[in-house]
Amino acid sequence: MKPVAISCGEPAGIGPEIAVVAWAAIKDAIPLLWIGDPTHLPDGTPTHVTNGGDLKVGHFNVLARDFGGPAVAGQPNPAHAQGVIDAIATGVELVGNGGASAVCTAPIHKAALIDGANFPYPGHTEYLASLAGTDQVVMMLACDALRVVPTTIHIPLSDVAEKLTASLLTDTILITHAGLRRDFGIKTPRIAVAGLNPHAGENGKMGSEEIEMITPVLDALRAQGLDIAGPLSADTMFHAGARARYDVAICMYHDQALIPIKTLDFSGGVNVTLGLPFIRTSPDHGTAFDIAGQGKADATSMIAAIRMAADMAKARG
């Protein structure tokens, strides 16, 4: 198996240390290749600097990049911004040329990227979509107990109804369906779709979006052969019995999707970008500057993200 490439993320955050902890936990099962400045790694890391083709067993293999200076835990340095951005692009390039099977991205700090390199993207996902030459991607959060997809993501709740269009919902469901088939080996994905309003609108008494837009979209996709339930009342979708009836829940907005998965598995959730020509996963947390460099960071989500990336690579063959 080709290695999973790990982009370093923000050097002043917990990314470098959780990458090393994850490597120690799964190094015998999954080959890894970390992209970043080796001087930013925790002291004592058994580092092997490589060109990407000569991985050394028992060592933390690094595709070295010079960021021009040390990293201070908890204090992001805008001078490192371009190095962070380039590490992501290098990971994608490695997957594209067959040097890696997938890319797993450590958390970035968007303010530092903007200050240091005029980073024009809202986040990782949009930058990765740009590298892939597409603007149609889907963010999925996944753990052993649940997979969720928010149709609208980082926008105010007051804007959701306006942004939630038939085209967006259709694309989100189709990309998710294709991703579950290609990357998770689910031949006939069972998709549950939440309503926007309380009780899924209760026949128009609590909102009309379900009647006017959501239901027609779902009916059209069912006519194409997709296995879809909904629109469903979101407050009854996430107990154990309900979750057993579907492979993914399509939600209408950010918190409707993320509250249930973070409640079920706060430490083990994985961020997956569907719709890309390459595999990308990421731990579902941020840079955690307040605990960086203190040995307190929990690597559970990073470990899960690497394992999921490897499993997705196997599913793609």
Coordinates of C-alpha atoms in Angstrom, one line a residue:
M1 CA 0.0 0.0 0.0
K2 CA 1.2 3.5 -0.8
P3 CA 1.5 5.7 2.2
V4 CA -1.1 8.1 3.5
A5 CA 0.3 11.6 3.1
I6 CA -0.2 13.9 6.2
S7 CA 0.0 17.6 5.6
C8 CA 1.5 19.3 8.7
G9 CA -1.2 21.9 9.3
E10 CA -0.5 24.8 11.6
P11 CA 2.9 24.2 13.2
A12 CA 2.0 26.1 16.4
G13 CA -1.0 23.9 17.0
I14 CA -1.4 20.3 17.9
G15 CA -1.0 18.9 14.4
P16 CA 2.7 17.8 14.6
E17 CA 2.3 16.1 17.9
I18 CA -0.9 14.2 17.1
A19 CA 0.7 13.1 13.8
V20 CA 3.6 11.5 15.8
V21 CA 1.2 9.9 18.3
A22 CA -0.9 8.5 15.5
W23 CA 2.2 7.1 13.7
A24 CA 3.2 5.3 16.9
A25 CA -0.3 3.8 17.2
I26 CA -0.7 2.5 13.6
K27 CA 2.8 2.5 12.0
D28 CA 2.8 -1.3 11.7
A29 CA -0.6 -1.3 9.8
I30 CA -0.5 1.8 7.6
P31 CA 2.6 3.5 6.0
L32 CA 2.6 7.3 6.6
L33 CA 4.5 10.2 5.1
W34 CA 4.4 13.5 6.9
I35 CA 4.9 16.8 4.9
G36 CA 6.4 19.7 6.8
D37 CA 9.4 21.1 8.6
P38 CA 11.0 18.4 10.7
T39 CA 12.2 21.1 13.2
H40 CA 8.5 21.5 14.2
L41 CA 8.2 17.9 15.4
P42 CA 8.3 17.0 19.1
D43 CA 11.7 16.4 20.5
G44 CA 12.8 12.8 20.3
T45 CA 10.8 11.9 17.3
P46 CA 12.7 9.2 15.4
T47 CA 12.6 11.2 12.1
H48 CA 13.7 9.9 8.7
V49 CA 13.8 12.5 6.0
T50 CA 12.9 11.0 2.7
N51 CA 12.2 12.0 -0.9
G52 CA 9.0 10.1 -0.7
G53 CA 10.2 6.8 -2.2
D54 CA 12.4 5.3 0.5
L55 CA 10.3 5.0 3.6
K56 CA 12.1 3.7 6.6
V57 CA 10.4 1.1 8.8
G58 CA 10.3 2.1 12.5
H59 CA 10.9 5.8 11.7
F60 CA 8.6 8.8 11.3
N61 CA 9.0 9.4 7.6
V62 CA 9.1 13.1 6.6
L63 CA 9.0 14.9 3.3
A64 CA 10.9 17.9 4.5
R65 CA 10.0 21.5 3.8
D66 CA 11.9 24.4 5.2
F67 CA 9.5 26.9 6.8
G68 CA 12.2 29.4 7.6
G69 CA 12.1 29.3 11.4
P70 CA 11.0 27.5 14.5
A71 CA 7.4 27.0 15.6
V72 CA 6.4 28.2 19.1
A73 CA 3.5 26.2 20.5
G74 CA 0.3 28.2 20.8
Q75 CA 1.7 31.2 18.8
P76 CA 1.0 31.0 15.1
N77 CA 3.5 32.6 12.9
P78 CA 2.2 34.1 9.6
A79 CA 5.7 33.5 8.1
H80 CA 4.9 29.8 8.1
A81 CA 1.7 30.3 6.1
Q82 CA 3.0 29.6 2.6
G83 CA 4.7 26.4 3.9
V84 CA 1.4 25.2 5.4
I85 CA -0.4 25.9 2.1
D86 CA 2.3 24.2 0.0
A87 CA 2.3 21.1 2.3
I88 CA -1.4 20.6 1.4
A89 CA -0.7 21.0 -2.3
T90 CA 2.2 18.6 -2.1
G91 CA 0.0 16.0 -0.5
V92 CA -2.6 16.3 -3.2
E93 CA 0.2 16.1 -5.9
L94 CA 1.6 12.9 -4.3
V95 CA -1.8 11.3 -4.5
G96 CA -2.2 12.4 -8.1
N97 CA 1.1 11.0 -9.2
G98 CA 0.8 7.7 -7.3
G99 CA 3.2 8.5 -4.5
A100 CA 0.5 8.3 -1.9
S101 CA -2.8 6.6 -1.5
A102 CA -4.7 9.5 0.2
V103 CA -4.1 12.8 2.0
C104 CA -5.0 13.4 5.6
T105 CA -4.8 17.1 6.5
A106 CA -3.9 18.3 10.0
P107 CA -5.8 21.4 11.3
I108 CA -4.9 24.8 9.8
H109 CA -5.3 28.3 11.3
K110 CA -7.1 30.4 8.7
A111 CA -6.2 33.8 10.2
A112 CA -2.5 33.0 10.0
L113 CA -2.8 31.9 6.4
I114 CA -4.6 35.1 5.5
D115 CA -2.2 37.3 7.3
G116 CA 0.9 35.5 6.0
A117 CA -0.1 34.5 2.5
N118 CA -3.4 36.2 1.6
F119 CA -5.1 32.8 1.6
P120 CA -8.3 33.4 -0.4
Y121 CA -10.3 30.4 0.7
P122 CA -12.7 30.0 3.6
G123 CA -11.0 26.8 4.6
H124 CA -9.3 23.5 3.7
T125 CA -12.3 22.1 1.7
E126 CA -12.5 25.1 -0.7
Y127 CA -8.8 25.0 -1.3
L128 CA -8.8 21.3 -2.0
A129 CA -11.7 21.8 -4.4
S130 CA -9.8 24.5 -6.2
L131 CA -6.8 22.2 -6.5
A132 CA -9.1 19.6 -8.0
G133 CA -10.7 22.0 -10.4
T134 CA -14.2 21.6 -9.0
D135 CA -16.6 23.5 -6.9
Q136 CA -19.0 20.6 -6.2
V137 CA -17.8 18.9 -3.1
V138 CA -19.5 17.7 0.1
M139 CA -18.4 17.7 3.7
M140 CA -19.2 14.5 5.5
L141 CA -18.5 13.8 9.2
A142 CA -18.2 10.2 10.0
C143 CA -17.6 7.9 13.0
D144 CA -18.5 4.3 13.7
A145 CA -22.0 5.2 14.9
L146 CA -23.0 7.8 12.3
R147 CA -22.3 9.5 9.0
V148 CA -23.8 13.0 8.5
V149 CA -23.7 15.6 5.7
P150 CA -24.7 19.2 6.2
T151 CA -26.2 20.6 3.0
T152 CA -25.4 24.2 4.0
I153 CA -22.3 24.6 6.1
H154 CA -20.7 27.8 7.5
I155 CA -23.4 30.3 7.1
P156 CA -25.7 32.1 9.6
L157 CA -28.8 30.2 10.5
S158 CA -30.8 33.2 9.2
D159 CA -29.4 32.5 5.7
V160 CA -30.1 28.8 5.5
A161 CA -33.6 28.9 4.0
E162 CA -32.4 31.2 1.2
K163 CA -29.3 29.2 0.4
L164 CA -31.0 25.8 0.6
T165 CA -32.0 25.4 -3.1
A166 CA -33.2 22.4 -5.0
S167 CA -30.0 22.4 -7.0
L168 CA -27.8 22.4 -3.9
L169 CA -29.8 19.6 -2.2
T170 CA -29.8 17.5 -5.4
D171 CA -26.0 17.9 -5.9
T172 CA -25.3 17.1 -2.2
I173 CA -27.3 13.9 -2.3
L174 CA -25.9 12.7 -5.6
I175 CA -22.3 13.4 -4.5
T176 CA -22.9 11.7 -1.2
H177 CA -24.5 8.7 -2.9
A178 CA -21.6 8.3 -5.3
G179 CA -19.0 8.8 -2.5
L180 CA -20.6 6.0 -0.4
R181 CA -20.5 3.7 -3.4
R182 CA -16.9 4.5 -4.5
D183 CA -15.2 5.2 -1.2
F184 CA -17.1 3.1 1.3
G185 CA -18.1 0.1 -0.8
I186 CA -21.8 0.5 -0.1
K187 CA -23.5 -0.7 -3.3
T188 CA -26.9 0.7 -2.5
P189 CA -26.6 3.5 0.0
R190 CA -29.6 4.1 2.3
I191 CA -30.0 7.9 2.6
A192 CA -32.1 9.6 5.3
V193 CA -32.9 13.3 4.7
A194 CA -33.9 15.7 7.5
G195 CA -36.5 18.4 7.1
L196 CA -35.6 22.0 7.6
N197 CA -38.3 22.9 10.0
P198 CA -39.5 21.3 13.3
H199 CA -41.4 18.1 12.7
A200 CA -40.3 18.4 9.0
G201 CA -42.8 21.2 8.6
E202 CA -45.8 19.2 9.9
N203 CA -47.7 19.4 6.6
G204 CA -47.0 23.1 6.1
K205 CA -48.0 24.2 9.6
M206 CA -44.4 24.9 10.7
G207 CA -42.9 25.9 7.3
S208 CA -43.3 25.2 3.6
E209 CA -39.8 24.3 2.5
E210 CA -40.5 20.5 2.9
I211 CA -43.6 20.7 0.6
E212 CA -42.3 23.2 -1.9
M213 CA -38.7 22.1 -2.4
I214 CA -37.4 19.2 -0.3
T215 CA -40.0 16.6 -1.1
P216 CA -40.0 17.2 -4.9
V217 CA -36.2 16.8 -4.9
L218 CA -36.4 13.6 -3.0
D219 CA -39.2 12.2 -5.2
A220 CA -37.1 13.0 -8.3
L221 CA -34.1 11.2 -7.0
R222 CA -36.2 8.2 -5.9
A223 CA -37.4 8.0 -9.5
Q224 CA -33.8 7.6 -10.5
G225 CA -33.5 4.6 -8.2
L226 CA -32.0 6.1 -5.1
D227 CA -33.0 4.7 -1.7
I228 CA -34.1 7.8 0.2
A229 CA -36.2 8.3 3.3
G230 CA -37.6 11.7 4.1
P231 CA -38.0 14.5 4.7
L232 CA -37.8 13.3 8.3
S233 CA -38.2 15.1 11.6
A234 CA -34.6 15.7 12.7
D235 CA -35.4 15.2 16.4
T236 CA -36.2 11.5 15.8
M237 CA -33.4 10.6 13.3
F238 CA -30.5 10.0 15.6
H239 CA -31.4 7.5 18.2
A240 CA -29.9 4.0 17.8
G241 CA -33.0 2.4 16.2
A242 CA -33.3 5.2 13.6
R243 CA -29.6 5.1 12.7
A244 CA -29.8 1.4 12.0
R245 CA -32.1 2.2 9.0
Y246 CA -29.7 4.4 7.0
D247 CA -26.1 4.7 5.9
V248 CA -25.9 8.5 6.0
A249 CA -28.1 11.4 7.2
I250 CA -28.4 14.4 4.9
C251 CA -29.0 17.5 7.1
M252 CA -30.1 21.0 6.1
Y253 CA -27.6 23.0 8.1
H254 CA -24.4 22.8 10.1
D255 CA -25.6 22.2 13.7
Q256 CA -28.4 19.9 12.7
A257 CA -25.6 17.5 11.4
L258 CA -22.7 18.2 13.8
I259 CA -24.6 18.1 17.2
P260 CA -25.6 14.4 16.9
I261 CA -22.2 13.2 15.7
K262 CA -20.3 15.2 18.3
T263 CA -22.6 13.9 21.0
L264 CA -22.2 10.3 19.9
D265 CA -18.4 10.4 19.4
F266 CA -16.8 13.7 20.3
S267 CA -13.2 12.5 20.0
G268 CA -13.4 10.0 17.1
G269 CA -15.2 12.0 14.3
V270 CA -13.5 12.3 10.9
N271 CA -14.0 15.0 8.3
V272 CA -14.2 13.5 4.8
T273 CA -14.4 15.6 1.6
L274 CA -16.6 13.8 -1.0
G275 CA -16.6 14.6 -4.7
L276 CA -12.8 15.0 -5.1
P277 CA -10.8 12.9 -7.5
F278 CA -8.4 12.1 -4.6
I279 CA -9.1 10.9 -1.0
R280 CA -9.0 13.5 1.7
T281 CA -9.8 13.1 5.4
S282 CA -9.0 15.2 8.4
P283 CA -9.5 15.0 12.2
D284 CA -12.7 16.8 13.2
H285 CA -11.1 19.4 15.5
G286 CA -9.0 22.6 15.4
T287 CA -5.5 23.6 16.2
A288 CA -6.1 23.7 20.0
F289 CA -3.5 26.4 20.7
D290 CA -4.3 26.3 24.4
I291 CA -2.9 22.8 24.9
A292 CA -0.3 22.7 22.0
G293 CA 3.1 21.4 23.0
Q294 CA 1.9 20.2 26.4
G295 CA 1.4 16.5 25.6
K296 CA -2.3 16.8 26.4
A297 CA -3.7 16.5 22.8
D298 CA -6.0 13.6 22.0
A299 CA -4.9 11.9 18.8
T300 CA -8.1 9.7 18.5
S301 CA -9.6 11.7 15.6
M302 CA -6.3 11.8 13.7
I303 CA -5.9 8.1 14.1
A304 CA -9.5 7.6 12.9
A305 CA -8.9 9.9 10.0
I306 CA -5.8 8.0 8.8
R307 CA -7.5 4.7 9.1
M308 CA -10.5 5.9 7.2
A309 CA -8.3 7.3 4.5
A310 CA -6.6 3.9 4.1
D311 CA -9.9 2.1 4.1
M312 CA -11.2 4.5 1.4
A313 CA -8.1 3.9 -0.7
K314 CA -8.7 0.1 -0.5
A315 CA -12.4 0.6 -1.5
R316 CA -11.3 2.6 -4.6
G317 CA -8.8 -0.2 -5.4

